[in-house]
Coordinates of C-alpha atoms and ligand atoms in Angstrom, one line a residue:
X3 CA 0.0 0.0 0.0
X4 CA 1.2 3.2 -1.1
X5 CA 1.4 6.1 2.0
X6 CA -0.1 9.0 1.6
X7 CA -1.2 11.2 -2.1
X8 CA 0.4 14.7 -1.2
X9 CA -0.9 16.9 -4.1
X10 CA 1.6 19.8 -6.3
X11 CA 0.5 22.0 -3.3
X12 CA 1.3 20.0 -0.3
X13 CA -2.1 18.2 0.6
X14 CA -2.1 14.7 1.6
X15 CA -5.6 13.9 0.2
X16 CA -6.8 11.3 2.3
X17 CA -10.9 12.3 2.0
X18 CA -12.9 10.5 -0.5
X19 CA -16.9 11.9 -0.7
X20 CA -19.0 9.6 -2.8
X21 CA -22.1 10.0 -3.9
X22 CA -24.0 7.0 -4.5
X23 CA -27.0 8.7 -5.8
X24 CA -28.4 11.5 -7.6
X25 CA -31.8 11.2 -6.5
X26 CA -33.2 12.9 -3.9
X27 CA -36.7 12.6 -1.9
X28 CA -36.3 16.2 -1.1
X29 CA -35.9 19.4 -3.3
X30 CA -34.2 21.9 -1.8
X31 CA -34.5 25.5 -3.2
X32 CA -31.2 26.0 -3.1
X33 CA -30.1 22.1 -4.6
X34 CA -32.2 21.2 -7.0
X35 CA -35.0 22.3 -9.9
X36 CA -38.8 21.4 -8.5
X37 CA -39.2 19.0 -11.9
X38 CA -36.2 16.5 -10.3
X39 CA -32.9 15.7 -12.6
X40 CA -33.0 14.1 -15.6
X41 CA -32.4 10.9 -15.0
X42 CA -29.5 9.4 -16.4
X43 CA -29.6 5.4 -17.6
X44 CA -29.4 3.2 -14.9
X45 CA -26.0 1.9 -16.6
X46 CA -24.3 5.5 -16.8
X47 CA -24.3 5.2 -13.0
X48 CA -21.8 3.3 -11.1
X49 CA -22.6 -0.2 -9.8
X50 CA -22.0 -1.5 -6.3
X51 CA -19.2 -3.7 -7.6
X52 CA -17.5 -0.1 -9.0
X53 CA -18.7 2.1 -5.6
X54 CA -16.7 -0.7 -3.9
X55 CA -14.1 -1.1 -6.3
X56 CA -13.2 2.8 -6.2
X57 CA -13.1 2.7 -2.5
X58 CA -10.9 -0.1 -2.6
X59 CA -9.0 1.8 -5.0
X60 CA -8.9 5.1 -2.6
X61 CA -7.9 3.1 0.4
X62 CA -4.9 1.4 -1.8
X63 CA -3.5 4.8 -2.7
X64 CA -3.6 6.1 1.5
X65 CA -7.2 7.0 1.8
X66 CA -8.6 6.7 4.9
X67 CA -11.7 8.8 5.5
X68 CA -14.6 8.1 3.4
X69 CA -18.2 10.0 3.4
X70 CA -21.6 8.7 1.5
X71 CA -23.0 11.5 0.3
X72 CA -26.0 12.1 -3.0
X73 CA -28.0 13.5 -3.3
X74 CA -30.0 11.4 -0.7
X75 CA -28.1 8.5 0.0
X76 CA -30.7 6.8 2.0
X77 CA -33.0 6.2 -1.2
X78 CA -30.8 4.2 -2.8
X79 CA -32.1 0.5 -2.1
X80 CA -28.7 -1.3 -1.8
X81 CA -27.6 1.3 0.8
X82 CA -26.8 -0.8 4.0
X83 CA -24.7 -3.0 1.8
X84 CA -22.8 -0.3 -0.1
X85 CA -21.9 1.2 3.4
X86 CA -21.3 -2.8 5.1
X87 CA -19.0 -3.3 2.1
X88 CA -17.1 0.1 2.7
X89 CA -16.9 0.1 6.1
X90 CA -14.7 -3.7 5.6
X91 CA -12.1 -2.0 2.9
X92 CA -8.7 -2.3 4.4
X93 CA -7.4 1.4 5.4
X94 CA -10.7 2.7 5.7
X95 CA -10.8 3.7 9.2
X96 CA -14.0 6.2 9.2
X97 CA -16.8 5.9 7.4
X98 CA -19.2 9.0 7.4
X99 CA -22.3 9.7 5.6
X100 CA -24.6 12.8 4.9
X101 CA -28.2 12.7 4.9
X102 CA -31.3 15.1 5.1
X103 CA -32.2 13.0 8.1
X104 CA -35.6 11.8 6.9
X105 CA -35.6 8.1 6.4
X106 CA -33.4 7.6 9.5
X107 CA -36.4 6.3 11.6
X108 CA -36.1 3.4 9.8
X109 CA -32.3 3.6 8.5
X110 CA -30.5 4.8 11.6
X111 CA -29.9 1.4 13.6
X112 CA -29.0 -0.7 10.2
X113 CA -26.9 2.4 9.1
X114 CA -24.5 1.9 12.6
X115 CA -24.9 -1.8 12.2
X116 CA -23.6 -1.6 8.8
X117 CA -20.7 0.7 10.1
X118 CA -21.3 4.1 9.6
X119 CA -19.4 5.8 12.5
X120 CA -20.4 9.3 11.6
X121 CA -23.8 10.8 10.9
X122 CA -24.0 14.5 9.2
X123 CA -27.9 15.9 8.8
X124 CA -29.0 18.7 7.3
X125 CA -31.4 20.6 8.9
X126 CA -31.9 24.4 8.1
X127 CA -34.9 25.7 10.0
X128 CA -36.8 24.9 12.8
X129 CA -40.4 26.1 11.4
X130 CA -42.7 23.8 10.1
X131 CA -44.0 25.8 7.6
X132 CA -40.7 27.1 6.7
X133 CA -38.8 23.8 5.9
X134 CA -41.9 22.6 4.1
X135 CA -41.4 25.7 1.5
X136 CA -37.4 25.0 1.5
X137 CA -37.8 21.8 0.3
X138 CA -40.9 21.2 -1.1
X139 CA -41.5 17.8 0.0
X140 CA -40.5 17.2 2.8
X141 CA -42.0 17.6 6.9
X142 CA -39.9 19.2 10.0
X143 CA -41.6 16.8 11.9
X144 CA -40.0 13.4 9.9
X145 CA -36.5 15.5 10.2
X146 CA -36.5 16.0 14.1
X147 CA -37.8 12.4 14.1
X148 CA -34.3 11.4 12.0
X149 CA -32.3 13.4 14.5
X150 CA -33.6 12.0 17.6
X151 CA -33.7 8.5 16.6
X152 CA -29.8 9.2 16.0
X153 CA -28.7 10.9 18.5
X154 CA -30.5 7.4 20.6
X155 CA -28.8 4.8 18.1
X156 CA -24.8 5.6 19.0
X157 CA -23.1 7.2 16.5
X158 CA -19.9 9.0 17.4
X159 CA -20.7 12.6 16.7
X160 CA -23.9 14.1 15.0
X161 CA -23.1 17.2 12.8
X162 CA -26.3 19.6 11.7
X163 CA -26.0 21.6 8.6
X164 CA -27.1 24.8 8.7
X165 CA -27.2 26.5 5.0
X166 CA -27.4 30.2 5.9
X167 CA -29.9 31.9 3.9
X168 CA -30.2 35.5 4.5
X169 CA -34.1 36.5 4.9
X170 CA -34.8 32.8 5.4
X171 CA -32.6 31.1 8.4
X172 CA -30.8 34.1 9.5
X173 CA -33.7 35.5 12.2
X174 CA -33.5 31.7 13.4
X175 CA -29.7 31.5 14.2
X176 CA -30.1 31.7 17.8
X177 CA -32.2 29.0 17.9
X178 CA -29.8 27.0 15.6
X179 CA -26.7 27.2 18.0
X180 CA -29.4 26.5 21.0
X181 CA -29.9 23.3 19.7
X182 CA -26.0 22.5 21.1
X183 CA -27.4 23.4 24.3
X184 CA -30.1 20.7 24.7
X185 CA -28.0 18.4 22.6
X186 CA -25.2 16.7 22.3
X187 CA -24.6 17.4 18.9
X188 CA -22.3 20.0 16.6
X189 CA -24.6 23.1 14.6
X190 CA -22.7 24.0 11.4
X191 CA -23.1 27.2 9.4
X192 CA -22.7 26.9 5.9
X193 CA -22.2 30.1 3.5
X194 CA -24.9 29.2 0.3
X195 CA -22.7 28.7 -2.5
X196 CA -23.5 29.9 -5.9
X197 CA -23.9 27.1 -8.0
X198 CA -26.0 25.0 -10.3
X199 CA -29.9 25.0 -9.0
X200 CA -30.7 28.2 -6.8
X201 CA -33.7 29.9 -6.5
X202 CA -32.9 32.5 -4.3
X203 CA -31.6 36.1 -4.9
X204 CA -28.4 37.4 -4.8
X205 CA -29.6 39.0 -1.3
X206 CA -29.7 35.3 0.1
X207 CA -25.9 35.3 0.6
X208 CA -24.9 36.2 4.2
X209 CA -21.8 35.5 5.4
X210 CA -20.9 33.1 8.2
X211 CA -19.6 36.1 10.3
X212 CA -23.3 37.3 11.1
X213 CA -23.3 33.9 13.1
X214 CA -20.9 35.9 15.1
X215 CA -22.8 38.9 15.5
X216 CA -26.0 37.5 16.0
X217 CA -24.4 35.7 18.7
X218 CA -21.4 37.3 20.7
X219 CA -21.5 35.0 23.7
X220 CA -20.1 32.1 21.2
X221 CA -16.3 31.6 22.3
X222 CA -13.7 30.0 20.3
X223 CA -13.4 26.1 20.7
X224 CA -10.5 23.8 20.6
X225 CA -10.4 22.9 16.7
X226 CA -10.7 19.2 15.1
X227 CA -9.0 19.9 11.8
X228 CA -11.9 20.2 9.5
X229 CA -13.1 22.7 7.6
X230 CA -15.4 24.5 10.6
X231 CA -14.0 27.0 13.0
X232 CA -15.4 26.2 15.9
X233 CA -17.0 27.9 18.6
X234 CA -19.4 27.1 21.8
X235 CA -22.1 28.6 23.4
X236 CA -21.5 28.4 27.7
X237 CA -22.8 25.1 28.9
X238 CA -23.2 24.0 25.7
X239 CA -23.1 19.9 24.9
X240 CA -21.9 20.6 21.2
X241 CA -20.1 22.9 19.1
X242 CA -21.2 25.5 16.4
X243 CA -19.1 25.3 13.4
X244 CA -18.4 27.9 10.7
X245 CA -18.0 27.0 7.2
X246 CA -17.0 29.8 4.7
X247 CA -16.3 28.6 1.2
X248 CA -16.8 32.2 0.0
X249 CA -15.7 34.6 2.6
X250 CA -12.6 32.9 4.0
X251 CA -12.3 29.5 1.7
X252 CA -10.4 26.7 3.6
X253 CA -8.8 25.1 0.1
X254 CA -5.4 25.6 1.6
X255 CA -6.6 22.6 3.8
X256 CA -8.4 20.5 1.3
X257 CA -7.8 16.7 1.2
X258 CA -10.5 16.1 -0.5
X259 CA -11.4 14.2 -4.0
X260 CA -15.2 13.6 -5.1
X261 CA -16.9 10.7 -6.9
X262 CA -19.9 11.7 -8.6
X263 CA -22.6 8.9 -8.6
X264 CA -22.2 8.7 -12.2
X265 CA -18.4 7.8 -11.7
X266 CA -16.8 11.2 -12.2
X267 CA -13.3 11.9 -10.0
X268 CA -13.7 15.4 -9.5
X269 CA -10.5 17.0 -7.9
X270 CA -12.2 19.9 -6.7
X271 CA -16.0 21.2 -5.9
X272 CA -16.1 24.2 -7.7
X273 CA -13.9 22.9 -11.1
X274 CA -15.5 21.2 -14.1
X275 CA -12.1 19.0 -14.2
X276 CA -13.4 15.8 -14.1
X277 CA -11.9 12.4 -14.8
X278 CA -14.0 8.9 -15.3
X279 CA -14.1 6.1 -13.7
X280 CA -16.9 3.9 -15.1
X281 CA -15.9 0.3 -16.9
X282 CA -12.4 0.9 -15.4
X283 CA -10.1 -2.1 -12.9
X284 CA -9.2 -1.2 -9.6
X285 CA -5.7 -0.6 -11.1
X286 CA -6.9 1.6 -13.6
X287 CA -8.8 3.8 -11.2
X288 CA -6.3 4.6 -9.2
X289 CA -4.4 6.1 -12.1
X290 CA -7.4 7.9 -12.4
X291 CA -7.4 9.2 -8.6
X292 CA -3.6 9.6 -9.2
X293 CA -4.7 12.2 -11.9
X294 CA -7.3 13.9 -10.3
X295 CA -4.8 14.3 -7.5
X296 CA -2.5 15.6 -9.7
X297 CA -4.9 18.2 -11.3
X298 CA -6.2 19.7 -7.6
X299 CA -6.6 23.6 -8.1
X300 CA -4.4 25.8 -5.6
X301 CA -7.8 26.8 -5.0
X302 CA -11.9 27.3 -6.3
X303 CA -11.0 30.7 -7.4
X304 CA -13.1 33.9 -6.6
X305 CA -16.7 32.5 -6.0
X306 CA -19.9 35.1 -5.6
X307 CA -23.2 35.6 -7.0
X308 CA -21.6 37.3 -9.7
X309 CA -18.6 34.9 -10.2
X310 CA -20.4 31.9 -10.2
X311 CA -18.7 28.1 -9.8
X312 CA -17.1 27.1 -12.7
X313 CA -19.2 23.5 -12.1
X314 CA -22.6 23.9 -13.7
X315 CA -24.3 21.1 -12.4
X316 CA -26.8 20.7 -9.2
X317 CA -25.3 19.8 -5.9
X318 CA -27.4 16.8 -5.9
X319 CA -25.5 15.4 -8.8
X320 CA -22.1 16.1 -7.2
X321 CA -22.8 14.7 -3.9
X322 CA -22.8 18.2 -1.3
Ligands
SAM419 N1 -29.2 14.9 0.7 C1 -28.2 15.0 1.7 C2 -28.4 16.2 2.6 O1 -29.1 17.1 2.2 O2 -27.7 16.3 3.6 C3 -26.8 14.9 1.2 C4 -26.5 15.6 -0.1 S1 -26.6 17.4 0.0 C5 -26.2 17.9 -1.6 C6 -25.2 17.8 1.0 C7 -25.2 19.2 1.6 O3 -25.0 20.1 0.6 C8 -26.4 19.5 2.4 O4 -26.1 19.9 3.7 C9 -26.9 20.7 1.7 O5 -27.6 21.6 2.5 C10 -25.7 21.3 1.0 N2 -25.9 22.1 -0.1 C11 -26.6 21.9 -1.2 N3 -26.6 22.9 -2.1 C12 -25.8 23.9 -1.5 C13 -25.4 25.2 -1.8 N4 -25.8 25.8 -3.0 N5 -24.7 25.9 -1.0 C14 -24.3 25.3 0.2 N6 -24.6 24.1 0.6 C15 -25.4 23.4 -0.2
SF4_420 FE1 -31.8 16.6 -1.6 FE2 -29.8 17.1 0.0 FE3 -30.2 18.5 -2.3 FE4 -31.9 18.9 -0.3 S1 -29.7 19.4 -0.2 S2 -32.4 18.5 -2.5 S3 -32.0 16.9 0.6 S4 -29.7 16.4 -2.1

């Protein structure tokens, strides 16, 4: 087994996010068009066999941190395998996975079974009526249910994700970061980036400082390494974490590589570099993750409402 993948810039890239699915049951405002994605053939997408076989791949080149993402990954039937199956690769030592937290009533326990140490859930308001609008299909109610049935089933640390949206979220901050409070559980902010689906105006940008503003007793918290500053509230259980891909970006510290559920390495988020996997060997995918290694940006470039990301797809077909 090879060591470690340091990129031209000095980045061991040790992260690999992959999305198993672009499907979502949710459409977020901010994600992905009311009408859905066109669906791509079944046999453009990557099999189990290939998820597998590019996480073996990953883990032969020095990866060692790998996070399910989708759009939702919990409607993809074969889900509990794909994560059992991920969770065995040598070298992987912690599996992660994002979610929008509504099928976790019945997901959550198989999901930790299956070896999933990590659970991030998106969760951007606490109004009923207000997440209903957001994302268009879905209920608060089945989201709080996700969260609480995870916070009960063991998993190591539960994340929230927060996207700020000014004139949405922003009045609700407060009541965000008091979830770490009554939880024991992390709140992130996340700036909305400008890319593929949005809805909202320019106006909806606000950056993760007003988290600071809005709330002056947060103190600085000993930091983890990730891409959050961290903060706490006093006699808080959890953290509140910052994430500013526009206003202060973190590439200097990327060691990340996407997979898009169609079996596109992407070396960075914002980039429409992108090298393919599908129909490939284990050996031949790893030149492949070689490559996009090798073709990580210093960094996303300038990103704003007016300087778009220079990847035009949804967020939900890169995996978030
Ligand atoms: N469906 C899952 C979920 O919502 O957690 C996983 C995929 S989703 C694309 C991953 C994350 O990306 C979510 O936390 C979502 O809020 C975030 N996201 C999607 N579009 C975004 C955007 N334009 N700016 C910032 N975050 C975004
Ligand atoms: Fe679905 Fe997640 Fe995108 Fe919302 S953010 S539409 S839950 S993929």
């Amino acid at each position: 087994m090879e060591n470690s993948m340091i990129d031209g810039f000095g980045r061991d890239i040790s992260y690999l996010r992959l999305s198993v699915t672009d499907n979502c049951n949710l459409r977020c405002r901010y994600c992905m068009p009311e009408e859905g994605i066109c669906k791509k053939r079944h046999d453009e997408m990557l099999t189990e066999e290939e998820l597998v076989m590019a996480v073996e791949a990953a883990a032969s080149l020095g990866f060692t941190k790998l996070r399910i993402t989708g759009g939702e990954p919990l409607v993809k039937k074969n889900i509990l395998s794909i994560c059992r199956r991920c969770a065995a690769v040598e070298g992987i030592r912690e599996l992660a996975l994002t979610t929008n937290g509504i099928l976790l009533p019945d997901l959550a326990e198989p999901l930790r079974k299956a070896g999933v140490q990590r659970l991030n859930i998106s969760l951007d308001t606490l109004n009923p009526d207000k997440y209903r609008y957001m994302t268009r299909r879905g209920t608060l109610e089945q989201a709080v249910a996700g969260i609480e049935i995870a916070l009960r089933t063991g998993f190591e640390r539960i994340k929230l994700n927060a996207v700020l949206i000014g004139g949405f979220n922003d009045d609700e901050i407060p009541e965000l970061a008091g979830l770490t409070l009554k939880y024991p559980l992390d709140v992130r902010f996340i700036e909305l980036m400008p890319m593929g689906h949005d809805e909202l105006s320019k106006g909806a940008y606000i950056s993760a400082r007003e988290v600071l503003r809005r709330l002056p007793e947060l103190r600085p918290a000993e930091q983890d390494g990730g891409v959050a500053r961290l903060y706490e509230l006093p006699g808080a259980l959890g953290k509140v974490g910052l994430i500013s891909p526009l206003s202060e970006h973190f590439c200097g510290t990327c060691n990340r590589l996407r997979l898009t559920a169609d079996g596109k390495l992407k070396p960075c988020l914002h980039s429409a570099a992108q090298f393919p996997v599908k129909g490939l060997t284990r050996c031949e995918m790893a030149e492949q993750i070689k490559a996009a290694i090798a073709a990580k940006p210093e960094w996303h470039g300038a990103l704003s409402f007016e300087c778009r990301s220079r990847e035009t797809r949804h967020m939900n077909q890169i995996g978030g």
